[in-house]
Short mmCIF file of C-alpha atoms in Angstrom, two decimals:
data_model
loop_
_atom_site.label_atom_id
_atom_site.label_comp_id
_atom_site.label_asym_id
_atom_site.label_seq_id
_atom_site.Cartn_x
_atom_site.Cartn_y
_atom_site.Cartn_z
CA ASN A 39 -2.83 20.72 1.35
CA ALA A 40 -4.98 18.06 -0.37
CA GLY A 41 -2.35 15.30 -0.46
CA VAL A 42 -3.09 12.74 -3.18
CA THR A 43 -6.30 13.14 -5.13
CA GLN A 44 -7.82 10.71 -7.61
CA THR A 45 -10.63 11.02 -10.13
CA PRO A 46 -13.08 9.57 -10.82
CA LYS A 47 -14.20 7.84 -7.62
CA PHE A 48 -16.20 5.22 -9.50
CA ARG A 49 -16.57 4.22 -13.12
CA ILE A 50 -18.29 1.51 -15.11
CA LEU A 51 -16.68 0.57 -18.42
CA LYS A 52 -17.76 -1.74 -21.18
CA ILE A 53 -15.30 -4.33 -22.46
CA GLY A 54 -12.96 -2.76 -25.00
CA GLN A 55 -13.49 0.82 -23.86
CA SER A 56 -10.61 2.98 -22.74
CA MET A 57 -10.22 5.47 -19.94
CA THR A 58 -7.69 7.44 -17.97
CA LEU A 59 -7.52 7.44 -14.19
CA GLN A 60 -6.23 10.74 -12.90
CA CYS A 61 -3.86 11.20 -9.97
CA THR A 62 -2.48 14.44 -8.61
CA GLN A 63 -0.31 15.15 -5.57
CA ASP A 64 0.55 18.51 -4.08
CA MET A 65 3.38 17.43 -1.76
CA ASN A 66 6.14 17.90 -4.36
CA HIS A 67 6.97 14.22 -4.14
CA ASN A 68 9.32 12.79 -6.72
CA TYR A 69 7.97 9.27 -6.59
CA MET A 70 4.51 8.16 -7.58
CA TYR A 71 2.88 4.76 -7.81
CA TRP A 72 -0.20 3.03 -9.17
CA TYR A 73 -1.58 -0.03 -7.39
CA ARG A 74 -4.58 -2.21 -7.92
CA GLN A 75 -6.41 -4.00 -5.15
CA ASP A 76 -8.72 -6.91 -5.88
CA PRO A 77 -11.38 -7.86 -3.32
CA GLY A 78 -9.89 -9.31 -0.13
CA MET A 79 -6.36 -8.99 -1.45
CA GLY A 80 -3.37 -6.81 -0.87
CA LEU A 81 -2.11 -4.19 -3.28
CA LYS A 82 -0.20 -5.00 -6.44
CA LEU A 83 2.10 -2.46 -8.04
CA ILE A 84 1.24 -1.62 -11.65
CA TYR A 85 3.67 1.16 -12.52
CA TYR A 86 5.79 3.66 -10.70
CA SER A 87 7.64 6.84 -11.55
CA VAL A 88 10.79 8.31 -10.05
CA GLY A 89 10.25 11.73 -11.55
CA ALA A 90 8.84 13.62 -14.49
CA GLY A 91 9.52 11.74 -17.71
CA ILE A 92 10.65 8.52 -15.99
CA THR A 93 8.40 5.52 -15.42
CA ASP A 94 8.94 1.83 -14.81
CA LYS A 95 6.88 -1.35 -14.65
CA GLY A 96 5.75 -2.92 -11.44
CA GLU A 97 4.41 -6.39 -10.76
CA VAL A 98 1.30 -6.28 -13.02
CA PRO A 99 1.77 -3.74 -15.86
CA ASN A 100 0.00 -5.58 -18.70
CA GLY A 101 -3.02 -3.74 -20.03
CA TYR A 102 -1.97 -0.39 -18.60
CA ASN A 103 0.10 2.60 -19.63
CA VAL A 104 1.36 5.60 -17.70
CA SER A 105 3.00 8.93 -18.34
CA ARG A 106 4.57 11.52 -16.08
CA SER A 107 4.88 14.92 -17.71
CA THR A 108 4.86 16.89 -14.45
CA THR A 109 5.86 16.26 -10.85
CA GLU A 110 2.24 16.58 -9.73
CA ASP A 111 0.38 14.32 -12.17
CA PHE A 112 0.61 10.61 -12.88
CA PRO A 113 -2.30 9.37 -15.01
CA LEU A 114 -2.99 5.68 -15.61
CA ARG A 115 -4.39 4.67 -18.98
CA LEU A 116 -6.47 1.58 -19.74
CA GLU A 117 -6.62 1.09 -23.50
CA LEU A 118 -8.87 -1.95 -23.96
CA ALA A 119 -10.76 -2.62 -20.77
CA ALA A 120 -11.23 -6.25 -19.78
CA PRO A 121 -13.28 -7.79 -16.95
CA SER A 122 -10.01 -8.82 -15.28
CA GLN A 123 -9.28 -5.13 -14.74
CA THR A 124 -12.25 -4.75 -12.42
CA SER A 125 -10.57 -3.58 -9.24
CA VAL A 126 -9.91 -0.63 -6.97
CA TYR A 127 -7.01 1.50 -8.14
CA PHE A 128 -4.88 3.46 -5.71
CA CYS A 129 -2.37 6.13 -6.52
CA ALA A 130 0.37 6.91 -4.02
CA SER A 131 3.35 9.20 -3.71
CA SER A 132 6.49 9.43 -1.62
CA TYR A 133 9.43 11.77 -1.29
CA SER A 134 11.90 9.05 -2.28
CA LEU A 135 12.02 5.36 -3.08
CA GLY A 136 11.94 2.42 -0.79
CA TYR A 137 11.84 1.96 2.90
CA GLN A 138 12.83 5.38 4.07
CA GLU A 139 9.74 7.13 2.96
CA THR A 140 6.13 6.72 3.83
CA GLN A 141 3.83 6.28 0.86
CA TYR A 142 0.78 8.54 0.91
CA PHE A 143 -2.28 7.10 -0.76
CA GLY A 144 -5.23 8.63 -2.53
CA PRO A 145 -8.85 7.58 -1.82
CA GLY A 146 -8.96 5.15 -4.73
CA THR A 147 -10.93 4.71 -7.96
CA ARG A 148 -13.36 1.82 -8.11
CA LEU A 149 -13.56 0.41 -11.65
CA LEU A 150 -16.09 -2.08 -12.90
CA VAL A 151 -15.67 -3.57 -16.38
CA LEU A 152 -18.73 -5.30 -17.81
CA LEU B 68 11.32 -10.30 -3.18
CA ALA B 69 10.43 -11.21 0.38
CA LYS B 70 6.88 -12.43 1.00
CA THR B 71 4.99 -12.04 4.23
CA THR B 72 2.55 -14.31 6.06
CA GLN B 73 -0.02 -12.93 8.47
CA PRO B 74 -3.17 -14.29 10.08
CA ILE B 75 -6.18 -13.69 7.86
CA SER B 76 -8.28 -12.29 10.68
CA MET B 77 -8.28 -11.54 14.41
CA ASP B 78 -10.86 -10.48 16.98
CA SER B 79 -10.34 -8.55 20.17
CA TYR B 80 -12.19 -6.29 22.59
CA GLU B 81 -12.00 -2.61 23.37
CA GLY B 82 -9.27 -1.73 25.83
CA GLN B 83 -7.20 -4.82 25.10
CA GLU B 84 -3.70 -4.93 23.67
CA VAL B 85 -3.59 -6.54 20.24
CA ASN B 86 -0.52 -8.21 18.79
CA ILE B 87 -0.37 -9.13 15.10
CA THR B 88 2.56 -11.27 14.04
CA CYS B 89 4.00 -11.34 10.55
CA SER B 90 6.38 -13.97 9.19
CA HIS B 91 9.00 -12.99 6.60
CA ASN B 92 11.56 -15.77 6.43
CA ASN B 93 13.44 -14.53 3.34
CA ILE B 94 13.82 -10.89 4.32
CA ALA B 95 16.87 -9.32 2.69
CA THR B 96 19.64 -7.71 4.69
CA ASN B 97 18.69 -4.16 3.74
CA ASP B 98 14.90 -4.61 3.80
CA TYR B 99 12.80 -2.75 6.31
CA ILE B 100 9.53 -3.88 7.87
CA THR B 101 6.58 -1.55 7.46
CA TRP B 102 2.99 -1.75 8.64
CA TYR B 103 0.02 -0.02 7.06
CA GLN B 104 -3.60 0.28 8.16
CA GLN B 105 -6.54 0.34 5.75
CA PHE B 106 -10.14 1.24 6.48
CA PRO B 107 -12.92 0.25 4.06
CA SER B 108 -13.09 2.41 0.94
CA GLN B 109 -9.88 4.23 1.84
CA GLY B 110 -6.27 4.04 0.81
CA PRO B 111 -3.75 2.47 3.21
CA ARG B 112 -2.18 4.64 5.88
CA PHE B 113 1.33 4.26 7.30
CA ILE B 114 1.50 3.08 10.92
CA ILE B 115 5.09 2.20 11.79
CA GLN B 116 8.38 1.05 10.32
CA GLY B 117 11.47 -0.62 11.72
CA TYR B 118 14.65 -2.52 10.92
CA LYS B 119 15.47 -4.36 14.15
CA THR B 120 14.69 -4.47 17.90
CA LYS B 121 11.82 -2.26 18.97
CA VAL B 122 10.22 0.85 17.54
CA THR B 123 7.46 2.81 19.22
CA ASN B 124 5.39 5.76 18.09
CA GLU B 125 2.21 7.40 19.29
CA VAL B 126 -0.07 4.70 17.90
CA ALA B 127 1.83 1.39 17.94
CA SER B 128 4.96 -0.56 18.74
CA LEU B 129 6.89 -2.86 16.46
CA PHE B 130 8.96 -5.72 17.83
CA ILE B 131 11.57 -7.33 15.61
CA PRO B 132 13.72 -10.24 16.88
CA ALA B 133 17.40 -10.48 16.10
CA ASP B 134 16.96 -12.90 13.19
CA ARG B 135 14.35 -10.54 11.62
CA LYS B 136 12.36 -13.47 10.25
CA SER B 137 9.22 -12.20 11.92
CA SER B 138 7.81 -9.06 13.45
CA THR B 139 4.94 -8.18 15.76
CA LEU B 140 2.76 -5.10 15.58
CA SER B 141 1.38 -4.17 18.98
CA LEU B 142 -1.64 -1.90 19.33
CA PRO B 143 -2.18 -0.80 22.94
CA ARG B 144 -5.69 -0.42 24.34
CA VAL B 145 -7.58 -0.77 21.09
CA SER B 146 -10.89 0.92 20.39
CA LEU B 147 -13.69 0.21 17.93
CA SER B 148 -12.04 2.63 15.49
CA ASP B 149 -9.04 0.32 15.21
CA THR B 150 -11.18 -2.13 13.23
CA ALA B 151 -9.34 -2.28 9.91
CA VAL B 152 -7.06 -4.39 7.74
CA TYR B 153 -3.39 -4.30 8.76
CA TYR B 154 -0.67 -5.01 6.21
CA CYS B 155 2.86 -6.10 6.94
CA LEU B 156 5.34 -5.26 4.22
CA VAL B 157 8.99 -6.03 3.79
CA GLY B 158 11.24 -4.69 1.12
CA GLY B 159 12.16 -1.26 -0.06
CA GLY B 160 15.86 -1.98 0.00
CA VAL B 161 18.19 -2.09 -2.96
CA ASP B 162 18.05 -5.92 -3.12
CA SER B 163 14.28 -5.66 -3.58
CA ASN B 164 14.67 -3.01 -6.27
CA TYR B 165 13.11 -0.66 -3.75
CA GLN B 166 9.74 -2.37 -4.18
CA LEU B 167 7.30 -3.34 -1.47
CA ILE B 168 5.29 -6.56 -1.59
CA TRP B 169 1.80 -6.38 -0.12
CA GLY B 170 0.27 -9.53 1.35
CA ALA B 171 -3.43 -10.08 1.95
CA GLY B 172 -3.32 -8.41 5.34
CA THR B 173 -4.96 -9.18 8.69
CA LYS B 174 -8.54 -8.13 9.19
CA LEU B 175 -8.80 -6.94 12.79
CA ILE B 176 -12.26 -6.69 14.33
CA ILE B 177 -12.64 -4.92 17.66
CA LYS B 178 -15.74 -5.74 19.66
CA PRO B 179 -17.33 -3.58 22.37
#
């Protein structure tokens, strides 16, 4: 049981490049989330999904896109990388929404945009 | 959405009890209070959650007064491995659209 896995662990992008951050969970959780964490700050929700085919915006969605074709996978797409997107990105999953359920986090992807 | 206020940092010593207080004045009626722990280069990890009064598990206790405008995470007999950032979150209820707001957290440093 691997939990939540993320790839890559670290990536350097040039301004204007695009990339996809991968996230996979093997706990059969319906709900998945993408957060970003800037240095010394808490997490900010980018997008979340309540199930395959259903996604919704979080607090800071601009510059990102997501899709959810399967229960297990929730990739995050950066189309035109900007220096402001330099951050650590965490994917998380939970059995249901809100307070009742613990969110399980992946190890994070560190992204540097130059 | 309810915001939280926590001390930026705290120091303590091994074997001591550590209490971290979080202020959340505009907590909604159906919001819960949740604490997470984060080590460097790792994702956050759930510690404890509560709605009112006191909750205790194998690693911590959570004290919530009747007005629910604050809460206190209590870590008994800390060790060096408890050095981490601790986040207090409120939300997750229907009034918050089930979302959780993360503050900057409290950096706890345990000294030998």
